[in-house]
Backbone as CSV, one residue per row, in Angstrom:
resi,resn,N_x,N_y,N_z,CA_x,CA_y,CA_z,C_x,C_y,C_z
1,MET,-37.705,26.305,-24.350,-37.320,25.492,-23.052,-36.395,24.163,-23.346
2,ASN,-35.477,24.451,-22.711,-34.331,23.205,-23.065,-35.782,21.456,-22.491
3,PRO,-35.132,20.684,-23.110,-35.440,19.276,-22.133,-35.535,19.271,-21.191
4,LYS,-33.605,19.727,-20.404,-33.346,19.134,-19.053,-33.804,20.065,-18.589
5,THR,-34.457,21.397,-18.832,-34.868,22.006,-18.074,-36.425,21.763,-17.628
6,GLU,-37.048,20.623,-18.731,-37.863,20.141,-18.491,-38.379,18.927,-17.157
7,GLU,-37.254,18.253,-18.056,-36.926,17.099,-16.858,-36.821,17.408,-15.877
8,LEU,-36.120,18.577,-15.122,-35.470,18.764,-13.970,-37.086,19.817,-12.791
9,LEU,-37.552,20.065,-14.670,-39.460,20.737,-13.647,-39.831,19.145,-13.511
10,LYS,-40.511,19.039,-14.230,-40.853,17.250,-13.585,-40.792,16.485,-12.706
11,ARG,-39.156,16.709,-12.021,-38.660,15.919,-10.843,-38.808,16.393,-9.894
12,THR,-38.817,17.911,-10.041,-38.713,18.698,-9.041,-40.080,19.200,-8.608
13,PHE,-41.302,18.543,-10.027,-42.649,18.836,-8.902,-42.884,17.069,-8.691
14,ASP,-42.700,16.452,-9.312,-42.959,14.892,-8.271,-41.868,14.893,-6.966
15,PHE,-41.326,15.882,-7.142,-40.564,15.088,-5.526,-41.559,16.001,-4.831
16,GLY,-41.916,16.964,-5.019,-43.361,17.572,-4.063,-43.944,16.456,-3.768
17,VAL,-44.765,16.163,-4.583,-45.758,15.265,-4.319,-45.775,14.283,-4.205
18,ASN,-44.446,13.227,-4.286,-44.043,12.004,-2.921,-43.997,12.184,-2.289
19,THR,-43.475,13.637,-1.453,-43.015,13.644,0.155,-44.366,14.135,0.103
20,LEU,-45.947,14.954,-0.207,-46.747,14.842,0.332,-47.597,13.014,0.865
21,ARG,-47.361,12.862,-0.397,-47.704,11.703,-0.757,-47.194,10.466,0.737
22,LEU,-46.358,10.866,0.868,-45.069,9.918,2.331,-45.355,11.161,3.236
23,LEU,-46.047,11.659,3.359,-45.933,12.471,5.099,-47.964,11.969,5.302
24,GLN,-48.705,11.783,4.344,-49.197,11.465,4.668,-49.551,10.433,5.935
25,LYS,-48.733,9.671,5.623,-49.137,8.137,5.920,-48.560,8.416,7.195
26,LEU,-47.137,8.932,7.499,-46.834,9.375,8.668,-47.581,9.507,10.414
27,PRO,-47.096,8.883,11.055,-48.196,9.142,12.510,-48.315,10.973,13.168
28,LYS,-49.426,11.288,13.266,-49.610,12.265,14.291,-49.058,12.898,15.085
29,ASP,-48.399,12.382,15.490,-48.318,12.822,17.015,-47.172,14.138,16.466
30,LYS,-46.589,14.559,18.182,-46.500,16.173,18.054,-44.512,15.844,17.137
31,ILE,-44.114,15.194,17.756,-42.249,15.251,16.584,-43.264,14.866,15.625
32,TYR,-43.827,13.866,14.865,-43.879,13.445,13.507,-44.605,15.130,12.968
33,SER,-45.407,15.944,13.821,-46.010,16.923,13.532,-44.841,17.723,12.878
34,VAL,-43.230,18.782,13.794,-43.166,19.147,12.752,-42.326,18.625,12.103
35,LEU,-42.295,16.812,11.773,-40.794,16.762,10.336,-42.031,16.774,9.375
36,ILE,-43.117,16.834,9.249,-43.644,17.627,8.159,-44.880,18.059,8.071
37,TYR,-45.136,18.891,9.316,-44.437,20.619,8.839,-43.149,21.592,7.752
38,GLN,-41.986,20.842,8.324,-40.812,21.164,7.779,-40.863,21.402,6.298
39,LEU,-41.221,19.724,6.507,-40.346,18.467,5.057,-41.856,19.075,3.791
40,ALA,-43.117,19.434,4.070,-43.933,19.739,3.290,-43.369,21.265,2.745
41,LYS,-42.907,22.002,3.233,-42.816,23.968,3.497,-41.325,23.212,2.113
42,ALA,-40.617,22.597,2.647,-39.132,22.667,2.077,-39.524,22.079,0.695
43,SER,-39.682,20.580,0.383,-40.425,19.728,-0.448,-40.996,20.952,-1.358
44,THR,-41.955,21.068,-0.909,-42.395,21.692,-2.592,-42.306,23.312,-3.490
45,SER,-41.249,23.850,-1.566,-40.671,25.176,-2.140,-39.463,24.858,-3.342
46,ILE,-39.028,24.275,-3.153,-38.119,23.308,-4.673,-39.082,23.556,-5.796
47,GLY,-39.645,23.372,-6.056,-40.600,22.753,-7.752,-40.668,23.809,-8.038
48,ALA,-41.933,24.876,-6.871,-41.864,26.464,-6.875,-41.643,26.890,-7.369
49,ASN,-40.425,27.552,-6.762,-38.832,28.446,-6.339,-37.849,27.669,-7.829
50,TYR,-37.953,26.577,-8.536,-37.245,25.858,-9.720,-39.145,26.758,-11.270
51,GLU,-39.683,27.075,-10.756,-40.420,26.806,-11.703,-40.377,28.290,-12.264
52,GLU,-40.416,29.170,-10.683,-40.478,30.801,-10.864,-38.488,31.452,-11.601
53,ALA,-38.201,30.518,-11.551,-36.343,31.129,-11.947,-36.978,31.029,-13.612
54,GLN,-38.364,30.019,-13.987,-37.043,30.147,-15.056,-37.858,31.682,-15.948
55,ALA,-38.700,32.344,-15.226,-39.037,34.037,-15.800,-38.351,34.386,-14.823
56,ALA,-36.706,34.612,-14.726,-36.250,35.663,-14.226,-36.108,36.400,-15.217
57,GLU,-35.529,37.828,-14.197,-36.065,39.147,-15.313,-34.528,39.038,-15.676
58,SER,-32.918,38.862,-15.144,-32.045,38.566,-15.557,-31.005,37.469,-14.952
59,LYS,-29.542,37.731,-15.312,-29.160,36.788,-14.971,-28.692,35.712,-13.184
60,ASN,-29.082,37.953,-12.702,-28.509,37.754,-11.385,-29.699,37.416,-10.834
61,ASP,-30.861,37.478,-10.822,-31.918,37.268,-10.385,-32.547,36.164,-10.908
62,PHE,-32.209,35.176,-11.755,-32.451,33.267,-11.843,-31.398,32.445,-10.454
63,SER,-29.669,33.967,-11.238,-29.092,32.732,-10.117,-29.521,33.050,-8.264
64,HIS,-30.293,34.304,-7.905,-31.190,34.447,-7.371,-32.195,33.363,-6.613
65,LYS,-32.741,33.087,-7.524,-33.050,31.904,-7.851,-32.997,31.177,-7.188
66,ILE,-32.010,30.623,-7.877,-31.591,29.140,-8.072,-31.405,29.523,-6.975
67,GLY,-30.481,30.048,-6.406,-29.593,29.675,-4.060,-30.983,30.032,-3.780
68,ILE,-31.743,30.436,-3.570,-33.455,29.683,-2.847,-33.685,27.824,-3.321
69,VAL,-33.362,28.084,-4.676,-33.455,26.576,-4.688,-33.375,25.494,-4.010
70,LEU,-31.402,26.190,-3.877,-30.675,24.922,-2.619,-31.092,24.681,-1.581
71,LYS,-31.336,26.213,-1.385,-31.029,26.742,0.565,-32.731,25.195,0.344
72,GLU,-33.595,25.674,-0.010,-34.771,24.022,0.182,-34.858,22.836,-0.300
73,SER,-33.898,22.608,-0.769,-33.642,21.140,-1.587,-31.994,20.825,-0.639
74,ARG,-31.709,21.593,0.049,-30.664,21.641,1.918,-31.414,20.974,2.833
75,GLU,-32.091,22.449,3.057,-33.545,21.728,4.098,-34.134,20.473,3.556
76,SER,-34.819,20.014,2.862,-35.090,18.874,2.122,-34.696,17.790,2.518
77,ASN,-33.487,18.407,2.015,-32.426,16.680,2.706,-32.212,16.768,4.329
78,TYR,-31.457,17.658,4.936,-31.625,17.233,6.571,-32.938,16.467,7.574
79,TRP,-34.348,17.153,6.305,-35.602,16.922,6.975,-35.561,15.242,7.023
80,TYR,-34.624,14.760,5.449,-35.808,13.719,5.244,-34.006,12.753,6.275
81,ARG,-33.174,12.650,6.420,-32.392,12.248,7.363,-32.499,12.300,8.216
82,VAL,-33.075,12.889,9.241,-33.886,13.084,10.698,-35.255,12.151,10.291
83,LEU,-35.566,11.865,9.354,-37.077,11.289,9.216,-36.900,9.966,9.970
84,LYS,-35.773,9.067,8.314,-34.953,7.681,8.227,-34.484,7.196,9.565
85,ALA,-34.151,8.541,10.253,-33.032,8.499,11.429,-34.174,8.196,12.453
86,LEU,-35.200,7.994,12.077,-36.170,8.195,13.552,-36.554,6.393,12.757
87,ASP,-36.693,6.137,11.841,-37.251,4.990,11.124,-36.858,4.259,10.265
88,PRO,-35.461,4.031,10.239,-34.727,3.281,9.100,-35.492,2.477,8.944
89,SER,-35.938,1.762,9.100,-36.360,0.058,7.970,-38.328,0.149,8.855
90,GLY,-38.508,1.166,8.945,-40.507,1.174,9.223,-40.473,0.313,7.444
91,ALA,-42.053,1.032,8.031,-43.459,0.475,7.077,-43.096,0.778,6.017
92,ASN,-42.128,2.131,5.669,-42.262,2.860,4.238,-41.130,3.434,4.141
93,ALA,-39.845,2.616,4.740,-38.178,2.389,4.014,-37.758,2.436,2.551
94,ASN,-39.103,2.094,1.931,-38.069,1.911,0.180,-38.949,2.942,0.118
95,GLU,-39.648,3.739,0.396,-40.301,4.816,-0.241,-39.268,6.088,0.282
96,LEU,-39.497,6.473,1.291,-38.488,7.232,2.039,-36.745,7.288,1.722
97,ASN,-36.351,6.042,1.165,-35.399,5.848,0.678,-35.004,6.750,-0.519
98,LYS,-35.838,6.151,-1.319,-35.707,6.580,-2.988,-36.023,7.905,-2.466
99,LEU,-36.686,8.220,-1.567,-36.911,10.405,-1.490,-35.943,10.608,-1.464
100,VAL,-34.779,10.494,-0.128,-33.800,11.048,0.238,-32.626,10.633,-0.287
101,GLU,-32.709,9.576,-1.294,-31.646,9.698,-2.483,-32.537,10.880,-3.320
102,GLU,-33.246,10.952,-3.677,-34.059,11.947,-5.097,-33.544,13.434,-4.066
103,SER,-33.547,13.812,-2.646,-33.026,14.822,-2.067,-31.924,15.014,-2.357
104,GLN,-31.128,14.172,-2.172,-29.675,14.146,-2.697,-29.308,14.483,-4.026
105,GLU,-29.622,13.663,-4.621,-29.159,14.685,-6.154,-30.196,15.883,-6.336
106,LEU,-31.322,16.580,-6.070,-31.074,17.767,-6.557,-30.604,18.507,-5.951
107,LYS,-29.993,18.000,-4.659,-29.275,19.023,-4.111,-27.802,19.537,-5.197
108,LEU,-27.785,18.068,-5.143,-25.627,18.064,-6.306,-26.543,19.650,-7.414
109,ILE,-27.506,18.976,-8.396,-27.822,19.805,-8.970,-27.997,21.166,-9.304
110,PHE,-28.853,21.054,-8.000,-28.568,22.610,-7.947,-27.495,23.432,-6.808
111,SER,-27.496,22.565,-6.852,-25.876,23.166,-6.546,-24.824,23.615,-7.508
112,SER,-25.026,22.786,-8.864,-24.089,22.776,-10.352,-24.688,23.799,-10.693
113,ILE,-25.979,24.047,-10.591,-26.921,25.048,-11.640,-26.338,26.945,-10.278
114,LYS,-25.996,26.912,-10.306,-26.036,27.591,-9.129,-24.594,28.228,-9.187
115,ILE,-23.075,27.027,-9.372,-22.198,27.760,-9.241,-21.902,28.424,-10.521
116,SER,-22.095,27.251,-11.866,-22.405,27.516,-12.770,-23.455,29.059,-13.136
117,SER,-24.548,29.360,-12.555,-24.596,30.469,-12.527,-24.754,32.399,-11.800
118,SER,-22.870,31.793,-11.082,-23.640,33.134,-10.158,-21.407,32.785,-11.496
119,LYS,-21.181,32.341,-12.397,-19.962,32.601,-13.101,-20.522,33.734,-13.956
């Protein structure tokens, strides 16, 4: 496996874990419970699906799996933007800002991989 792939596997794993750690700190009311549920699913799905893409059976299979990763990246970025809009200067603002930035970067990376894999 090439070093770029290994680094991206680590980043996606860390993104999911760091998201779960942040979500543990959020209030447990009805509004936040929706965000917690959606963001937990989408953010951890990025790494799980990218991991699965490494065992793709063909170029088309890889491209399809990367498409799923891209969709989950976009969804994570969306939910992070909602979370940030609700409490932009809260107790977890620094951590939240880093994860918003990482979600944006992952979205761009997987968009590029998807375009390349579709050629």
